[in-house]
Structures are given as C-alpha cells and as structure tokens.
Coordinates of N, CA and C in Angstrom, one line a residue:
M453 N 0.8 -1.2 0.0 CA 0.0 0.0 0.0 C 0.9 1.3 0.0
M454 N 1.9 1.2 0.8 CA 2.8 2.4 0.9 C 3.5 2.6 -0.4
N455 N 3.9 1.5 -1.0 CA 4.7 1.5 -2.2 C 3.8 2.1 -3.3
T456 N 2.5 1.8 -3.4 CA 1.6 2.3 -4.4 C 1.4 3.8 -4.2
T457 N 1.3 4.2 -2.9 CA 1.1 5.6 -2.6 C 2.3 6.5 -3.0
V458 N 3.5 5.9 -2.8 CA 4.8 6.6 -3.1 C 4.9 6.7 -4.7
K459 N 4.5 5.6 -5.4 CA 4.5 5.7 -6.8 C 3.6 6.7 -7.4
T460 N 2.4 6.7 -6.8 CA 1.4 7.7 -7.3 C 1.8 9.1 -7.0
F461 N 2.4 9.3 -5.8 CA 2.9 10.7 -5.5 C 4.0 11.1 -6.4
F462 N 4.9 10.1 -6.7 CA 6.0 10.4 -7.6 C 5.5 10.7 -9.0
A463 N 4.5 10.0 -9.5 CA 4.0 10.2 -10.8 C 3.3 11.6 -10.9
V464 N 2.6 11.9 -9.9 CA 1.9 13.2 -9.8 C 2.9 14.4 -9.8
M465 N 4.0 14.2 -9.1 CA 5.1 15.2 -9.0 C 5.8 15.3 -10.4
C466 N 6.0 14.2 -11.0 CA 6.6 14.2 -12.4 C 5.7 15.0 -13.4
L467 N 4.4 14.7 -13.3 CA 3.5 15.4 -14.2 C 3.5 16.9 -14.0
L468 N 3.5 17.3 -12.7 CA 3.6 18.7 -12.4 C 4.9 19.4 -12.9
V469 N 6.0 18.7 -12.7 CA 7.2 19.3 -13.2 C 7.2 19.4 -14.7
I470 N 6.8 18.4 -15.4 CA 6.7 18.4 -16.9 C 5.7 19.4 -17.4
S471 N 4.6 19.6 -16.7 CA 3.6 20.6 -17.2 C 4.1 22.0 -16.9
A472 N 5.0 22.2 -16.0 CA 5.5 23.5 -15.7 C 6.4 24.0 -16.9
C473 N 7.0 23.0 -17.6 CA 7.9 23.4 -18.8 C 7.1 23.5 -20.0
S474 N 5.8 23.3 -20.0 CA 5.0 23.4 -21.2 C 4.7 24.8 -21.7
S475 N 4.5 25.0 -23.0 CA 4.2 26.3 -23.5 C 2.7 26.5 -23.8
V476 N 1.9 25.8 -22.9 CA 0.4 25.9 -23.1 C -0.1 27.2 -22.6
Y477 N 0.7 27.9 -21.8 CA 0.2 29.2 -21.3 C 0.0 30.2 -22.4
D478 N -0.9 31.1 -22.2 CA -1.2 32.2 -23.2 C 0.0 33.2 -23.1
K479 N 0.3 33.8 -24.2 CA 1.4 34.8 -24.3 C 1.0 35.9 -25.2
H480 N 1.6 37.0 -24.9 CA 1.3 38.2 -25.7 C 2.6 38.6 -26.3
V481 N 2.7 38.7 -27.7 CA 3.9 39.1 -28.4 C 3.7 40.5 -28.9
Q482 N 4.6 41.3 -28.7 CA 4.6 42.7 -29.2 C 5.6 42.9 -30.3
W483 N 5.2 43.5 -31.4 CA 6.1 43.7 -32.5 C 6.5 45.1 -32.7
Q484 N 7.6 45.3 -33.3 CA 8.0 46.7 -33.7 C 8.6 46.6 -35.1
A485 N 8.5 47.7 -35.8 CA 9.0 47.8 -37.2 C 10.5 47.8 -37.3
V486 N 11.0 47.3 -38.4 CA 12.5 47.2 -38.6 C 12.8 48.2 -39.7
K487 N 13.5 49.2 -39.4 CA 13.9 50.3 -40.4 C 15.1 49.9 -41.2
P488 N 15.0 49.9 -42.5 CA 16.2 49.6 -43.3 C 17.3 50.6 -43.1
E489 N 18.6 50.2 -43.3 CA 19.7 51.1 -43.1 C 19.8 52.1 -44.3
V490 N 19.5 51.7 -45.5 CA 19.6 52.6 -46.7 C 18.3 52.7 -47.4
F491 N 18.0 53.9 -47.9 CA 16.8 54.1 -48.8 C 17.3 54.5 -50.1
P492 N 17.3 53.6 -51.1 CA 17.7 54.0 -52.5 C 16.6 54.9 -53.1
V493 N 17.0 55.7 -54.1 CA 16.1 56.5 -54.9 C 16.3 56.1 -56.4
I494 N 15.3 55.7 -57.0 CA 15.4 55.3 -58.4 C 14.5 56.2 -59.3
S495 N 14.9 56.2 -60.6 CA 14.2 57.1 -61.5 C 13.6 56.3 -62.7
G496 N 12.5 56.8 -63.3 CA 12.0 56.2 -64.5 C 11.6 57.3 -65.4
I497 N 11.8 57.1 -66.7 CA 11.5 58.0 -67.8 C 10.6 57.4 -68.8
G498 N 9.5 58.1 -69.1 CA 8.5 57.5 -70.1 C 8.3 58.5 -71.2
Y499 N 8.2 58.0 -72.4 CA 8.0 58.8 -73.6 C 6.7 58.4 -74.3
A500 N 6.1 59.4 -75.0 CA 4.9 59.1 -75.8 C 4.8 60.1 -76.9
P501 N 4.5 59.6 -78.1 CA 4.4 60.5 -79.3 C 3.1 61.3 -79.2
I502 N 3.2 62.6 -79.5 CA 2.0 63.4 -79.4 C 1.1 63.3 -80.6
S503 N 1.7 63.3 -81.8 CA 0.9 63.3 -83.1 C 0.2 62.0 -83.3
L504 N 0.7 60.9 -82.8 CA 0.1 59.6 -83.0 C -1.1 59.3 -82.1
Q505 N -1.4 60.1 -81.1 CA -2.5 59.9 -80.2 C -3.8 60.0 -81.0
K506 N -4.7 59.2 -80.7 CA -6.0 59.0 -81.5 C -7.0 60.1 -81.0
S507 N -6.9 61.3 -81.6 CA -7.8 62.3 -81.3 C -7.7 63.4 -82.5
N508 N -8.8 64.1 -82.8 CA -8.7 65.1 -83.8 C -8.3 66.5 -83.2
H509 N -8.3 66.6 -81.9 CA -8.0 67.8 -81.3 C -6.6 67.8 -80.7
K510 N -5.8 68.9 -81.0 CA -4.4 69.0 -80.6 C -4.3 69.0 -79.1
T511 N -5.1 69.7 -78.4 CA -5.0 69.7 -76.9 C -5.2 68.3 -76.3
Q512 N -6.2 67.6 -76.9 CA -6.5 66.3 -76.3 C -5.4 65.3 -76.6
R513 N -4.8 65.4 -77.8 CA -3.6 64.6 -78.1 C -2.5 64.9 -77.2
M514 N -2.3 66.1 -76.8 CA -1.2 66.5 -75.9 C -1.5 65.9 -74.5
L515 N -2.7 66.0 -74.0 CA -3.1 65.4 -72.7 C -3.0 63.9 -72.7
M516 N -3.3 63.3 -73.8 CA -3.2 61.8 -74.0 C -1.7 61.4 -73.9
A517 N -0.9 62.2 -74.6 CA 0.6 61.9 -74.6 C 1.2 62.1 -73.2
I518 N 0.7 63.1 -72.5 CA 1.1 63.3 -71.1 C 0.8 62.1 -70.3
K519 N -0.4 61.6 -70.4 CA -0.8 60.4 -69.6 C -0.1 59.2 -70.0
A520 N 0.1 59.0 -71.3 CA 0.8 57.8 -71.8 C 2.3 57.8 -71.4
S521 N 2.9 59.0 -71.4 CA 4.3 59.1 -71.0 C 4.4 58.8 -69.5
K522 N 3.5 59.2 -68.7 CA 3.5 58.9 -67.3 C 3.3 57.4 -67.0
I523 N 2.4 56.8 -67.7 CA 2.2 55.3 -67.6 C 3.5 54.6 -68.0
A524 N 4.2 55.0 -69.1 CA 5.4 54.4 -69.5 C 6.5 54.6 -68.4
A525 N 6.5 55.7 -67.8 CA 7.5 55.9 -66.7 C 7.2 55.0 -65.5
Y526 N 6.0 54.8 -65.2 CA 5.6 53.9 -64.1 C 6.0 52.5 -64.5
A527 N 5.8 52.1 -65.7 CA 6.2 50.8 -66.2 C 7.7 50.6 -66.0
E528 N 8.5 51.6 -66.3 CA 9.9 51.5 -66.1 C 10.3 51.4 -64.6
L529 N 9.6 52.1 -63.8 CA 9.9 51.9 -62.3 C 9.5 50.5 -61.9
A530 N 8.4 50.0 -62.4 CA 8.0 48.6 -62.0 C 9.0 47.6 -62.5
E531 N 9.6 47.8 -63.7 CA 10.7 46.9 -64.2 C 11.9 46.9 -63.2
Q532 N 12.2 48.1 -62.7 CA 13.4 48.2 -61.8 C 13.1 47.6 -60.5
V533 N 11.9 47.7 -60.0 CA 11.5 47.2 -58.6 C 11.3 45.7 -58.7
Y534 N 10.5 45.3 -59.6 CA 10.0 43.9 -59.7 C 10.7 43.0 -60.7
G535 N 11.4 43.6 -61.6 CA 12.0 42.8 -62.7 C 11.1 42.5 -63.8
Q536 N 11.6 41.9 -64.9 CA 10.7 41.6 -66.1 C 10.6 40.1 -66.2
Q537 N 9.5 39.6 -66.6 CA 9.2 38.2 -66.9 C 9.5 38.1 -68.4
I538 N 10.4 37.3 -68.8 CA 10.8 37.1 -70.2 C 10.3 35.7 -70.6
S539 N 9.6 35.6 -71.7 CA 9.3 34.3 -72.3 C 9.8 34.3 -73.7
S540 N 10.3 33.1 -74.1 CA 10.8 33.0 -75.5 C 10.4 31.7 -76.1
K541 N 10.1 31.7 -77.4 CA 9.7 30.5 -78.1 C 10.4 30.5 -79.4
T542 N 11.1 29.4 -79.7 CA 11.8 29.3 -81.0 C 11.4 28.0 -81.6
T543 N 11.1 28.0 -82.9 CA 10.7 26.8 -83.6 C 11.8 26.6 -84.7
M544 N 12.1 25.3 -84.9 CA 13.1 24.9 -85.9 C 12.6 23.8 -86.7
A545 N 13.2 23.8 -87.9 CA 12.9 22.7 -88.9 C 14.2 22.4 -89.6
D546 N 14.6 21.2 -89.7 CA 15.8 20.8 -90.4 C 17.0 21.6 -89.9
M547 N 17.1 21.8 -88.6 CA 18.2 22.6 -87.9 C 18.3 24.0 -88.3
I548 N 17.2 24.6 -88.8 CA 17.1 26.0 -89.2 C 16.0 26.6 -88.4
I549 N 16.3 27.8 -87.8 CA 15.3 28.5 -87.1 C 14.3 29.1 -88.0
E550 N 13.0 28.7 -87.8 CA 11.9 29.2 -88.6 C 11.2 30.4 -88.0
N551 N 11.0 30.3 -86.7 CA 10.3 31.4 -86.0 C 10.9 31.6 -84.6
Q552 N 11.0 32.8 -84.2 CA 11.6 33.1 -82.9 C 10.7 34.2 -82.3
K553 N 10.1 34.0 -81.2 CA 9.3 35.0 -80.5 C 9.9 35.2 -79.1
L554 N 9.8 36.5 -78.7 CA 10.3 36.9 -77.4 C 9.3 37.9 -76.9
A555 N 8.9 37.7 -75.7 CA 7.9 38.5 -75.0 C 8.3 38.9 -73.6
S556 N 8.0 40.1 -73.2 CA 8.4 40.4 -71.8 C 7.1 41.0 -71.2
S557 N 7.0 40.9 -69.9 CA 5.9 41.5 -69.1 C 6.5 41.9 -67.7
V558 N 5.8 42.9 -67.2 CA 6.1 43.3 -65.8 C 4.8 43.5 -65.1
Q559 N 4.8 43.2 -63.8 CA 3.6 43.4 -63.0 C 4.0 43.8 -61.6
G560 N 3.4 44.8 -61.1 CA 3.7 45.3 -59.8 C 2.9 46.5 -59.4
L561 N 3.0 46.9 -58.2 CA 2.3 48.1 -57.7 C 3.3 49.1 -57.2
I562 N 3.3 50.3 -57.8 CA 4.2 51.3 -57.4 C 3.4 52.4 -56.7
R563 N 3.9 52.6 -55.4 CA 3.3 53.7 -54.6 C 4.4 54.6 -54.2
G564 N 4.1 55.9 -54.1 CA 5.0 56.9 -53.6 C 5.9 57.6 -54.6
A565 N 5.7 57.2 -55.9 CA 6.5 57.9 -57.0 C 6.0 59.3 -57.2
K566 N 7.0 60.2 -57.5 CA 6.7 61.6 -57.7 C 7.1 62.0 -59.1
V567 N 6.3 62.9 -59.7 CA 6.7 63.4 -61.0 C 7.7 64.5 -60.8
V568 N 8.9 64.3 -61.4 CA 10.0 65.2 -61.3 C 9.9 66.3 -62.4
K569 N 9.7 65.8 -63.6 CA 9.5 66.7 -64.8 C 8.5 66.1 -65.8
S570 N 7.8 66.9 -66.5 CA 6.9 66.5 -67.5 C 7.0 67.6 -68.6
Y571 N 7.5 67.2 -69.8 CA 7.7 68.3 -70.8 C 7.7 67.7 -72.2
P572 N 7.4 68.5 -73.2 CA 7.5 68.1 -74.6 C 8.9 68.3 -75.2
V573 N 9.3 67.3 -76.0 CA 10.5 67.4 -76.8 C 10.2 67.1 -78.2
G574 N 10.0 68.1 -79.0 CA 9.5 68.0 -80.4 C 8.1 67.4 -80.4
D575 N 7.9 66.3 -81.0 CA 6.6 65.6 -81.1 C 6.5 64.5 -80.0
T576 N 7.3 64.5 -79.1 CA 7.3 63.5 -78.0 C 7.1 64.1 -76.7
Y577 N 6.3 63.5 -75.8 CA 6.1 64.0 -74.5 C 6.9 63.1 -73.6
T578 N 7.6 63.7 -72.6 CA 8.5 63.0 -71.7 C 8.1 63.3 -70.3
T579 N 8.0 62.2 -69.5 CA 7.7 62.3 -68.0 C 8.8 61.6 -67.3
E580 N 9.4 62.3 -66.3 CA 10.4 61.7 -65.4 C 9.8 61.5 -64.0
L581 N 9.9 60.3 -63.5 CA 9.4 60.0 -62.2 C 10.6 59.6 -61.3
Q582 N 10.4 59.8 -60.0 CA 11.4 59.4 -59.0 C 10.7 58.7 -57.9
L583 N 11.3 57.6 -57.5 CA 10.7 56.8 -56.4 C 11.8 56.7 -55.3
D584 N 11.5 57.4 -54.2 CA 12.3 57.4 -53.0 C 11.8 56.3 -52.0
F585 N 12.7 55.3 -51.8 CA 12.2 54.2 -50.9 C 12.0 54.6 -49.5
K586 N 12.4 55.8 -49.1 CA 12.0 56.3 -47.7 C 10.5 56.5 -47.7
D587 N 10.0 57.1 -48.8 CA 8.6 57.3 -48.9 C 7.8 56.0 -49.0
V588 N 8.4 55.1 -49.7 CA 7.8 53.7 -49.9 C 7.7 53.1 -48.5
Y589 N 8.8 53.2 -47.7 CA 8.9 52.6 -46.4 C 7.8 53.2 -45.5
E590 N 7.6 54.5 -45.5 CA 6.6 55.1 -44.7 C 5.2 54.7 -45.1
I591 N 4.9 54.5 -46.4 CA 3.6 54.0 -46.9 C 3.5 52.6 -46.4
Y592 N 4.5 51.8 -46.5 CA 4.5 50.4 -46.1 C 4.2 50.3 -44.6
L593 N 4.8 51.1 -43.8 CA 4.5 51.1 -42.3 C 3.0 51.5 -42.1
A594 N 2.5 52.4 -42.8 CA 1.1 52.8 -42.6 C 0.1 51.7 -43.0
N595 N 0.5 50.9 -43.9 CA -0.4 49.9 -44.4 C -0.2 48.5 -43.9
L596 N 1.1 48.0 -43.8 CA 1.3 46.6 -43.5 C 2.0 46.4 -42.1
N597 N 2.6 47.3 -41.5 CA 3.3 47.2 -40.3 C 4.2 46.0 -40.2
R598 N 5.3 46.1 -40.9 CA 6.4 45.0 -40.8 C 6.9 45.0 -39.4
K599 N 7.0 43.8 -38.9 CA 7.2 43.7 -37.4 C 8.3 42.7 -37.1
E600 N 8.9 42.9 -35.9 CA 9.8 41.9 -35.3 C 9.4 41.8 -33.8
I601 N 9.8 40.8 -33.1 CA 9.4 40.6 -31.7 C 10.1 41.7 -30.8
K602 N 9.3 42.4 -30.1 CA 9.9 43.4 -29.2 C 9.8 42.9 -27.7
D603 N 8.7 42.2 -27.4 CA 8.6 41.7 -26.0 C 7.6 40.6 -26.0
V604 N 7.8 39.6 -25.1 CA 6.9 38.5 -25.0 C 6.5 38.4 -23.5
Q605 N 5.2 38.3 -23.3 CA 4.7 38.2 -21.9 C 3.9 36.9 -21.8
Y606 N 4.2 36.1 -20.9 CA 3.5 34.9 -20.6 C 2.5 35.1 -19.5
F607 N 1.3 34.4 -19.7 CA 0.2 34.6 -18.6 C 0.1 33.2 -18.0

C-alpha cells in the first residue's frame, strides 16, 4: 500500500514538473517595425508621341501623350523594382530556325512615386518619375506594419 502511494505521489510530481515546462500558457507578443539602413532613390522616364495619339484635337492629343508618358515611366519603375518576366519561343525545322518569339511583361504596384518633370521634346512628351524608398517605407508602415518581436509576456 505504501509503495503504491509513493509511486502515485512520484507520478503526480513528475507530471507537475513536466507541465511547468509546457508552453500551453497564453502569451502576448509585441512587434516593432524594422527600419532599413539605406533608402535608395530610383528614376523612371517615359516617352509618348503626341501626333500619333488618337484624337482630332491638338489639346486632347497633348493630354493623352502626357498620360501615356506617365504610364510608361511607371512601367519603367516597375521593371526596376520587380524585374521583367521574359518568355521566349523558338521553332526549328531541319536545324534551321523558322520562327523566334520573345515577349516580356512586368507586373507590380508602385506607390509613392513623384513626377520630377513632364515636358514636350519635339513631337514626343517625356515624363520623369522618381521613387524614394524612404517614402515607400513610410507608406508600407502605414499599411502593413512590418514587425519583429519586441517583447513576450506569458500569462
């Protein structure tokens, strides 16, 4: 009887010790943002022909070229930030290349870019954009809150 009581007591004590090491307890983790050491600044330039815009009115062609050059500049920024997807297809017959196709695409979201200059050069409209990654970082903090562990409290 005494032996059984000692074994039971020992088993209960072992369970208490093991459960004390468990991470079953609730915990609160607090996060803080990690600031990069360097903020690069990149530029993108877009061009659009004025006379080739599809409108009968000179002013509207100019406005369309302004918009098109801005979109082209944004595409250039996206290429720099996200890279380009390149796909290629080559067909051959009798060890001679018959057809060769190359396509590129870019996809991304650019936030925080600023128009530096927008001006006509002859029949072409040019727009210069600048993307300061310090601004991008601030936008990122406002929207996503990149985090690291600051403090952990167990309950």
